Each structure stands twice: as C-alpha cells, then as structure tokens.
XYZ file of N, CA and C in Angstrom:
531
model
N -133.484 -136.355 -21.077
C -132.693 -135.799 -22.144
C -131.416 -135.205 -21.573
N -130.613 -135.463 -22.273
C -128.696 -134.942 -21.823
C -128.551 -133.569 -23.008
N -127.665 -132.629 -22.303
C -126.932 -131.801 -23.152
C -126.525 -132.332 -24.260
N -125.986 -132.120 -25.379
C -125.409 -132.290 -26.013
C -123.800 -131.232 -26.604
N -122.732 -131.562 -26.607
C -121.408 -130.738 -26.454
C -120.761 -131.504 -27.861
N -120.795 -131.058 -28.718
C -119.913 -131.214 -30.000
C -118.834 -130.514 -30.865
N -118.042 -130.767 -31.246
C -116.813 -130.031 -31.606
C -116.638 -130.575 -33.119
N -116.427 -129.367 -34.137
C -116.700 -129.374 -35.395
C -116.880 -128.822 -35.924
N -117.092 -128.908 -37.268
C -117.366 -127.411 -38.357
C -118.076 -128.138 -39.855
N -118.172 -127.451 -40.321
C -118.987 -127.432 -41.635
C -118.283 -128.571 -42.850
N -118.464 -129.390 -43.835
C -117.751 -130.042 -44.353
C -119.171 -130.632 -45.835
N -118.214 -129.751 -47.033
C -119.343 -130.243 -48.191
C -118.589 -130.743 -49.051
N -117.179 -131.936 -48.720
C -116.988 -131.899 -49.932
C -118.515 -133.113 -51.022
N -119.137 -133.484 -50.748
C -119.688 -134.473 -51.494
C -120.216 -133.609 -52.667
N -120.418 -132.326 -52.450
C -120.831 -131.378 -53.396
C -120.663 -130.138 -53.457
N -120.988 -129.124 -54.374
C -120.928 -127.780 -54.551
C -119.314 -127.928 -55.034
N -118.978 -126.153 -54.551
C -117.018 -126.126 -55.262
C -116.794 -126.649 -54.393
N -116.565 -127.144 -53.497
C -115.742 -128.531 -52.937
C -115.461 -129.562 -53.749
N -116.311 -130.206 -54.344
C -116.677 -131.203 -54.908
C -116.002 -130.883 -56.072
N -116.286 -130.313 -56.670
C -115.944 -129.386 -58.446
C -114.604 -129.729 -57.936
N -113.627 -128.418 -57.253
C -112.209 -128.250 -56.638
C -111.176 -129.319 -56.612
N -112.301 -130.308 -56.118
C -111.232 -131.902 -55.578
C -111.102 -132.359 -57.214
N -112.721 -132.558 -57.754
C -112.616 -133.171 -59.043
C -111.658 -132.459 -60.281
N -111.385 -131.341 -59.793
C -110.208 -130.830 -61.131
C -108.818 -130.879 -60.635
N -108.653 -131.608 -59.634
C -107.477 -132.089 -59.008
C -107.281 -133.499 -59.434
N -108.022 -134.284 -60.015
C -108.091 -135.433 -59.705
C -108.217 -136.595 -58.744
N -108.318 -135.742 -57.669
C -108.669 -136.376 -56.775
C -109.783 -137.742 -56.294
N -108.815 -138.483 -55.591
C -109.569 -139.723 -55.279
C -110.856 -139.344 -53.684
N -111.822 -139.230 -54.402
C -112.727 -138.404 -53.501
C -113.095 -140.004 -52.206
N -113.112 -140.771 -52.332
C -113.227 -141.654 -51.221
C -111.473 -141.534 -50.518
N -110.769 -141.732 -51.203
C -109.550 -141.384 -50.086
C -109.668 -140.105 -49.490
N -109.708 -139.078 -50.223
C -110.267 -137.699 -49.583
C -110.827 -137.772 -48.300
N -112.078 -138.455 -48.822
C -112.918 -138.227 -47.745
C -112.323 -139.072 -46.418
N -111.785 -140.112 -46.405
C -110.848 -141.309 -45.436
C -109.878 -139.697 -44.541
N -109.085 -139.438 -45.393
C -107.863 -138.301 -44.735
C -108.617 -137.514 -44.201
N -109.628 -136.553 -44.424
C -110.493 -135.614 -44.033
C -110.742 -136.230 -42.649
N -111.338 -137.133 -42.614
C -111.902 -137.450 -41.329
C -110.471 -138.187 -40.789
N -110.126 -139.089 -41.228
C -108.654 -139.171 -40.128
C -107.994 -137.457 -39.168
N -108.191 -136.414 -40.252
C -107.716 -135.064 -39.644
C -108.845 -134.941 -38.702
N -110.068 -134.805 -39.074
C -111.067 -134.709 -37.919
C -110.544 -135.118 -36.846
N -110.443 -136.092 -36.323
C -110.362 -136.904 -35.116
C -109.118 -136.534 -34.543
N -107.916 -136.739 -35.542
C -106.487 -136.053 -34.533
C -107.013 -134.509 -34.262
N -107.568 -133.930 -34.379
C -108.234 -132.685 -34.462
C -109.544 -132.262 -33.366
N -109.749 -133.776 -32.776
C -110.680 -133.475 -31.541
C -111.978 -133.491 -32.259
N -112.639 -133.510 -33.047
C -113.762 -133.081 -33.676
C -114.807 -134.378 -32.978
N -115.603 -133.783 -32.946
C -116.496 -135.072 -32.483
C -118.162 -134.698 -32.981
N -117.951 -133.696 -34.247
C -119.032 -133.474 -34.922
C -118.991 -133.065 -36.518
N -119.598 -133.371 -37.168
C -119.502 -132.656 -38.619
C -120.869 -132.382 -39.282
N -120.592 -130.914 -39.894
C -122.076 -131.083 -40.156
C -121.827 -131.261 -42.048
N -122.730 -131.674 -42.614
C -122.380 -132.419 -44.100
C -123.610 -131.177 -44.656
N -122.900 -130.705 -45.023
C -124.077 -129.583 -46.238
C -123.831 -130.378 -47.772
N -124.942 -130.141 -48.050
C -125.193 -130.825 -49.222
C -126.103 -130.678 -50.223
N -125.800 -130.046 -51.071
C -126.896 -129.831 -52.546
C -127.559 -130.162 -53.600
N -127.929 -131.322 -52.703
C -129.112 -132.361 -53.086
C -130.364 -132.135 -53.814
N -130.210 -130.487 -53.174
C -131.747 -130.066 -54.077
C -131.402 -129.381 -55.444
N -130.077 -129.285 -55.419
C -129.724 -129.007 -56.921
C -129.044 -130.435 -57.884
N -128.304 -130.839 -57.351
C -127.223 -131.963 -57.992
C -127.718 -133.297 -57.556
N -128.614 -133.801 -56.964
C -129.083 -134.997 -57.013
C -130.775 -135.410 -56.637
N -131.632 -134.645 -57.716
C -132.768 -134.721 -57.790
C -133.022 -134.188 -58.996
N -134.549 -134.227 -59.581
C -134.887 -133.387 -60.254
C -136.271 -132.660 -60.010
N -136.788 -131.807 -60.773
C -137.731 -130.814 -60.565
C -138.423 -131.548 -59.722
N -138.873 -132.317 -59.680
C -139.779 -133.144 -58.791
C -139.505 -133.669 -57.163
N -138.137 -133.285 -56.989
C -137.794 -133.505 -56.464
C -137.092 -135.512 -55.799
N -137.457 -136.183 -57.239
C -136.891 -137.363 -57.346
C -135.017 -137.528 -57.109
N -135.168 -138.581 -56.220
C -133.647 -138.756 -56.038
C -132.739 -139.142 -57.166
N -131.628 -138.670 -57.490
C -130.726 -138.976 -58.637
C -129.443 -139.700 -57.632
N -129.266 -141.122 -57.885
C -127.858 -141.325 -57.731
C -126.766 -141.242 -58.606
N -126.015 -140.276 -57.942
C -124.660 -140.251 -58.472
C -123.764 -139.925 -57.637
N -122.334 -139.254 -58.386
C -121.343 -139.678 -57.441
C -121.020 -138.337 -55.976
N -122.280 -137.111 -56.685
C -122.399 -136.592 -55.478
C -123.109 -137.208 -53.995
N -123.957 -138.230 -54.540
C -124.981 -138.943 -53.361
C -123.708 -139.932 -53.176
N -122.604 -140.634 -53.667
C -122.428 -141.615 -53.427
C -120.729 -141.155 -52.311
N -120.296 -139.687 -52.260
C -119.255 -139.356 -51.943
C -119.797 -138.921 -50.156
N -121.524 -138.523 -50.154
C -121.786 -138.638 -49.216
C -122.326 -139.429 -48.303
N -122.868 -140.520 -48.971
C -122.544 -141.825 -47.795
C -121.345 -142.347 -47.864
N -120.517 -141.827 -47.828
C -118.882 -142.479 -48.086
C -118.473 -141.746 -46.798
N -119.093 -140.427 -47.233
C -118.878 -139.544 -46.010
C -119.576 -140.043 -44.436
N -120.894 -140.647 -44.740
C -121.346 -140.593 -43.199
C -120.959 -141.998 -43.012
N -119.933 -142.890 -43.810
C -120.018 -144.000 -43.219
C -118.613 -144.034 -42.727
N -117.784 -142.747 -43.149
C -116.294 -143.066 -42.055
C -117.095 -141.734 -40.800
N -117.956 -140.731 -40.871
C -118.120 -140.438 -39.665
C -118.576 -141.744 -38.516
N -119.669 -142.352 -39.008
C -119.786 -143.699 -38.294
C -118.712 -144.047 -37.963
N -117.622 -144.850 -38.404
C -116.538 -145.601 -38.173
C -115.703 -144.809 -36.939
N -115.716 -143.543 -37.325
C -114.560 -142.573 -36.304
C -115.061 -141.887 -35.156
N -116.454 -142.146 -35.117
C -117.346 -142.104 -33.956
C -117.589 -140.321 -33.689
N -117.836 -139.844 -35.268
C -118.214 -138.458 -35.091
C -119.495 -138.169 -35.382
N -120.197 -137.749 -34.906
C -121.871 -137.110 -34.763
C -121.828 -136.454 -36.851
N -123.369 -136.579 -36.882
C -122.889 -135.898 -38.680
C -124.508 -134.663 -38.096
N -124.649 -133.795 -38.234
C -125.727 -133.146 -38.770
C -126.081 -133.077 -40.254
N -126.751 -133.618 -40.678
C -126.947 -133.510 -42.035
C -128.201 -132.670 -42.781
N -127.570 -132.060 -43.652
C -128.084 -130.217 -44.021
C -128.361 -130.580 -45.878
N -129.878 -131.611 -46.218
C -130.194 -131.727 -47.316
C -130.363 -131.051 -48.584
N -130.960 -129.697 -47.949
C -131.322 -128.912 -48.712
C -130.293 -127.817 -48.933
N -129.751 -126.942 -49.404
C -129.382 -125.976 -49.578
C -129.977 -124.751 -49.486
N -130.486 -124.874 -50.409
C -130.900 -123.807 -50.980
C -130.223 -122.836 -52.055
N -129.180 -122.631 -51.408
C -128.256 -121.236 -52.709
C -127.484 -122.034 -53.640
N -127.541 -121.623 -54.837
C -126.874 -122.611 -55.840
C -125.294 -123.015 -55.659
N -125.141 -124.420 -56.236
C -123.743 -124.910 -55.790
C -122.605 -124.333 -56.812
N -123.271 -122.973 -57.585
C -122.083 -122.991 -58.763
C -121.340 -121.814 -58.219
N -121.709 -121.244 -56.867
C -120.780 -119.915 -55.998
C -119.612 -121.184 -55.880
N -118.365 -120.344 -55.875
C -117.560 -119.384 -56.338
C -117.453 -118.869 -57.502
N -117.319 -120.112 -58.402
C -116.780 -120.251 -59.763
C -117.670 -119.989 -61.077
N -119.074 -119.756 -60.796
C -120.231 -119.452 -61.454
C -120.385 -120.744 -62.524
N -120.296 -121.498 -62.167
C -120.740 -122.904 -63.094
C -122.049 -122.984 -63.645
N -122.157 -122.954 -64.733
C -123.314 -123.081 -65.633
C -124.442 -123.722 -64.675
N -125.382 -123.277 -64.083
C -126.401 -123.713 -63.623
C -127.446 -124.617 -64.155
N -127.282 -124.606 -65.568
C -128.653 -125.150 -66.555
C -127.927 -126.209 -66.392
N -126.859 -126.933 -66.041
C -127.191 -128.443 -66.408
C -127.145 -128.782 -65.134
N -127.320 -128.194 -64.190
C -127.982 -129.309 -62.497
C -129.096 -129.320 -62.534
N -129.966 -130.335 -62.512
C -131.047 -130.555 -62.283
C -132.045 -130.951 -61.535
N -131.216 -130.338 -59.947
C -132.639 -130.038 -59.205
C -133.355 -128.928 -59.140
N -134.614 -129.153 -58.014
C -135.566 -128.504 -58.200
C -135.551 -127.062 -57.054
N -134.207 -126.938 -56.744
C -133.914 -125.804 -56.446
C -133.474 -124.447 -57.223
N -133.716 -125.038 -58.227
C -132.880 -124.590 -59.393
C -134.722 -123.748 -59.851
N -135.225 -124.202 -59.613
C -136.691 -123.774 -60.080
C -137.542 -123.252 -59.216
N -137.050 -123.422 -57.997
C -138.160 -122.557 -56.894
C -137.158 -121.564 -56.155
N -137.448 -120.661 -56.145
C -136.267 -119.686 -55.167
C -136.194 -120.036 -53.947
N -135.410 -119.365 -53.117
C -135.206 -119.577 -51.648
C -136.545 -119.291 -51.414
N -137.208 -118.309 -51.109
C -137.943 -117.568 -50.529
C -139.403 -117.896 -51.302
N -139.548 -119.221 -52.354
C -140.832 -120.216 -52.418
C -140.402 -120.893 -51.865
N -139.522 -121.696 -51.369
C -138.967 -122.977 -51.106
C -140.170 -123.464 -49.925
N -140.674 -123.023 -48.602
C -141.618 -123.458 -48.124
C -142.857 -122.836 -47.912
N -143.334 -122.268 -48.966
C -144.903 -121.656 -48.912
C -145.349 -122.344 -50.183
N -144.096 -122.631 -51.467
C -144.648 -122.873 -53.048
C -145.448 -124.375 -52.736
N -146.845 -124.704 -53.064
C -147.018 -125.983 -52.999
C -145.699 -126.853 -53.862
N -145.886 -126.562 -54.445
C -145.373 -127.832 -55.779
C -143.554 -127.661 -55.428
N -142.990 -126.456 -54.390
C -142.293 -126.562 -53.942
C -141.757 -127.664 -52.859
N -142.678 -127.188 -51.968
C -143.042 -128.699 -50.831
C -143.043 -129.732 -51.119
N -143.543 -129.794 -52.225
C -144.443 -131.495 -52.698
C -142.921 -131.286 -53.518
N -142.051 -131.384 -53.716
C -140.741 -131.509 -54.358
C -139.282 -131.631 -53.482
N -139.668 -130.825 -52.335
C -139.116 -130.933 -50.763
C -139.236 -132.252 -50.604
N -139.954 -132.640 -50.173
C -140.867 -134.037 -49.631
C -140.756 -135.004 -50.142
N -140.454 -134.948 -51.295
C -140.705 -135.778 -52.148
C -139.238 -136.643 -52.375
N -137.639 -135.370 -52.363
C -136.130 -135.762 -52.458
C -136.348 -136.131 -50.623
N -136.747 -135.386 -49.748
C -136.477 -135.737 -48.454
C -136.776 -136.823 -48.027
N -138.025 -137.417 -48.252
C -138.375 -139.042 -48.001
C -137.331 -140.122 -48.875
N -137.094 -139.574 -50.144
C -136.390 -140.657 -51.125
C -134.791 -140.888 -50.403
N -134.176 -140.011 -49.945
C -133.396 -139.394 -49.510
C -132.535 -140.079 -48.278
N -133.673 -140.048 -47.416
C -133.422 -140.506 -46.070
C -133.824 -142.182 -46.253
N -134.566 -142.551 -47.243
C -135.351 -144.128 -47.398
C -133.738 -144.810 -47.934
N -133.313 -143.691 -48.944
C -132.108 -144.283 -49.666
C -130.736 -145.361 -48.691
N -130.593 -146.022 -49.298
C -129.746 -147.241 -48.551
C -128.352 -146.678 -48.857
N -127.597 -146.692 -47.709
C -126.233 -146.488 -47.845
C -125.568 -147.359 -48.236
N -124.722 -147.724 -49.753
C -124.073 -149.074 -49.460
C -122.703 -149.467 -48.868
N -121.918 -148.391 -48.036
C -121.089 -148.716 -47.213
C -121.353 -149.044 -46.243
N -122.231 -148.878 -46.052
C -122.642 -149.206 -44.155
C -123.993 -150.198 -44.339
N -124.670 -150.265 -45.505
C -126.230 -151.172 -45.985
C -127.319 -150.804 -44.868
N -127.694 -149.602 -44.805
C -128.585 -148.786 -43.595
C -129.250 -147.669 -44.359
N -130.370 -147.622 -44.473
C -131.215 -146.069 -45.049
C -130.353 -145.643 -44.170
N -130.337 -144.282 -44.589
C -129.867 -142.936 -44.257
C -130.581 -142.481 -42.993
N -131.952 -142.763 -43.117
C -132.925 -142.678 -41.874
C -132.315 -143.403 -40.318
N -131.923 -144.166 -40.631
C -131.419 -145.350 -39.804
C -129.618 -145.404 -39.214
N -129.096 -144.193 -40.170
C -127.911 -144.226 -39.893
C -127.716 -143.281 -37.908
N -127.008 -144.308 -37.240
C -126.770 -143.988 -36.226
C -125.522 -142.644 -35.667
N -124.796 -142.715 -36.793
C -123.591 -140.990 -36.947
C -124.537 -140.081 -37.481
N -126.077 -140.206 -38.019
C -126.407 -139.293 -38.324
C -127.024 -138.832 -37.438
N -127.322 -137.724 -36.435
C -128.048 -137.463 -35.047
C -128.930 -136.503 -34.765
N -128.549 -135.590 -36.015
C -129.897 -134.216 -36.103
C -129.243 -133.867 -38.047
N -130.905 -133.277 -38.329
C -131.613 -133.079 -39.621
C -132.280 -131.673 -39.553
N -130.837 -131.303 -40.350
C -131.371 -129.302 -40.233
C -132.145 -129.845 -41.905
N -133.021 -129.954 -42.533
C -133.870 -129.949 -43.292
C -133.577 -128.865 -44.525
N -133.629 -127.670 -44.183
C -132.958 -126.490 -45.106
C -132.004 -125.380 -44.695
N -131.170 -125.401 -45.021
C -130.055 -124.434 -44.684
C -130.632 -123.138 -44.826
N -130.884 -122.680 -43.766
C -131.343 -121.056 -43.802
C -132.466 -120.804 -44.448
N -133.528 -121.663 -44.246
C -135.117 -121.391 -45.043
C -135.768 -119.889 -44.407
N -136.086 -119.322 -45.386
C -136.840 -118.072 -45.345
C -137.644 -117.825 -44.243
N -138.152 -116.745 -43.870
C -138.770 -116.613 -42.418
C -140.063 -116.179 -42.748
N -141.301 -116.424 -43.198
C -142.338 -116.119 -43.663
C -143.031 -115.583 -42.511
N -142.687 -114.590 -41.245
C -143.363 -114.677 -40.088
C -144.795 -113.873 -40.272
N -145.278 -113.672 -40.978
C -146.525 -112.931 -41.481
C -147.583 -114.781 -41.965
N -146.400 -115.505 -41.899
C -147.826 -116.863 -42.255
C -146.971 -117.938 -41.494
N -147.326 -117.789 -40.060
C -146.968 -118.708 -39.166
C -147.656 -120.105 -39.391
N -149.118 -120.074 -39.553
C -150.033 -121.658 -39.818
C -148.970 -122.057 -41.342
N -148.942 -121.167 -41.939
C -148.233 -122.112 -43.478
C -146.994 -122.193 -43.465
N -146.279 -122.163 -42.630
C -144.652 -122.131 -42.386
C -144.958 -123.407 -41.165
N -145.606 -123.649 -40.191
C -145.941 -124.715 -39.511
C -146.066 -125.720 -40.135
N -146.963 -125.634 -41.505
C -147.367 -126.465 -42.051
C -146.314 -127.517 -43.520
C-alpha cells in the first residue's frame, strides 16, 4: 500500500443550494460542471470530494433510487473528474437537509433522510434497511457518460458513506454492525 497525497476541496454542485443557486441562474449545469473542473486542474487539484444529498433529493423513504437531474449532474460530475484525471471521494449520504441556506420547503424532497434524523440514521433498523437499500442502488446505478456503475467508476477512489454519522460509542457491536 502507497500514501496517498491529494489536493482539493469540497464540491456539491449536483445538489443542495449549489444546485438550487446555479438553477435560478439559469445555468447550464453540464457546462458548469465542464468549467468547474477545467478551474480544478489549472488550480492543481488532483482531488474532489462530491457531497451529495441523495438521501434527501434522489430516493425515497425506502431508500429507492430516484433518477433525476440531481443524480444525473453527478455523474456528469464524476465523468469529467475521470477525464481530468482527478481522484472523486464520494460522500452519498448527507445527512443535514439540503434546504440550509435558503430554508426550502423540505416536504417536497423525498428522501428518507427527511424521515430518520441524523442521530437514527445508523442504529434505526428501517433506517439502515433504507441506507442500504439507496447505497447498493446507487453504486449498481450505470453512469451514462462514462456507461460504468458507479461501483466500477475508476475517479471514484474512496466512499465516505455518511457525512458526519453520529457517534453511538455506548453501542459499539450496533454501530459495527
């Protein structure tokens, strides 16, 4: 095993107020995303990590995958990191709702983050089994810029799973589990 040395920062537009921000601009969110990463690279970057609120805006309670144009702005996204030869960490879950800054009506996103708090998110069964359930669909899902599950995508190189999941250290076996 080698070190690993990456240079980079955080990048959501595929969703949350990013996403919202660009879209009341009119913005052409695949050119977006093209310039973004063209700046990456004159910029030295040789990592990005893609946060993404999948468990609110492209699933539902069940944690079933929803395509739309938030899922579709982020394989747009990992397929010019591919191209520009930048590492992606990709950060599925959220957790905190995508309507911070701007307080956007929450009742019409319909994932299942929206229904389990942070702090059920990995002890709630039916939480898990809703985890598990967008995370397998998720990663199985076929990119069609690049025609590769997500699983399989080679810019994608590490899978932070939940952004800042709760620390249950009083139930180490069920936080293992």
């Amino acid at each position: 095993q080698a070190e690993v040395a990456i240079f980079g920062a955080n990048y959501s537009l595929p969703s949350g107020s990013e996403f919202r921000a660009a879209r009341a601009v009119k913005a052409d969110m695949k050119r977006l995303v093209e310039q973004d990463f063209a700046h990456f690279v004159r910029m030295g970057w040789t990592g990005v990590r893609l946060s993404f609120w999948g468990d609110w805006e492209c699933s539902d309670k069940k944690g079933n995958l929803v395509v739309n144009e938030h899922l579709d702005v982020l394989d747009h996204a990992i397929a010019e990191a591919g191209k520009r030869g930048i590492s992606v960490l990709l950060t599925p879950i959220t957790t905190y709702s995508p309507a911070w800054p701007d307080g956007k009506d929450e009742d019409s996103l319909p994932g299942f983050s929206k229904y389990y708090s942070r702090d059920r998110l990995c002890i709630d069964p039916e939480a898990i089994k809703a985890s598990c359930n967008y995370l397998s669909q998720l990663l199985q899902h076929r990119n069609p810029y690049t025609g590769r599950a997500l699983k399989d995508e080679p810019s994608i190189r590490f899978i932070e799973m939940i952004n800042e999941p709760w620390n249950h250290g009083e139930d180490r076996q069920g936080m293992t589990r």
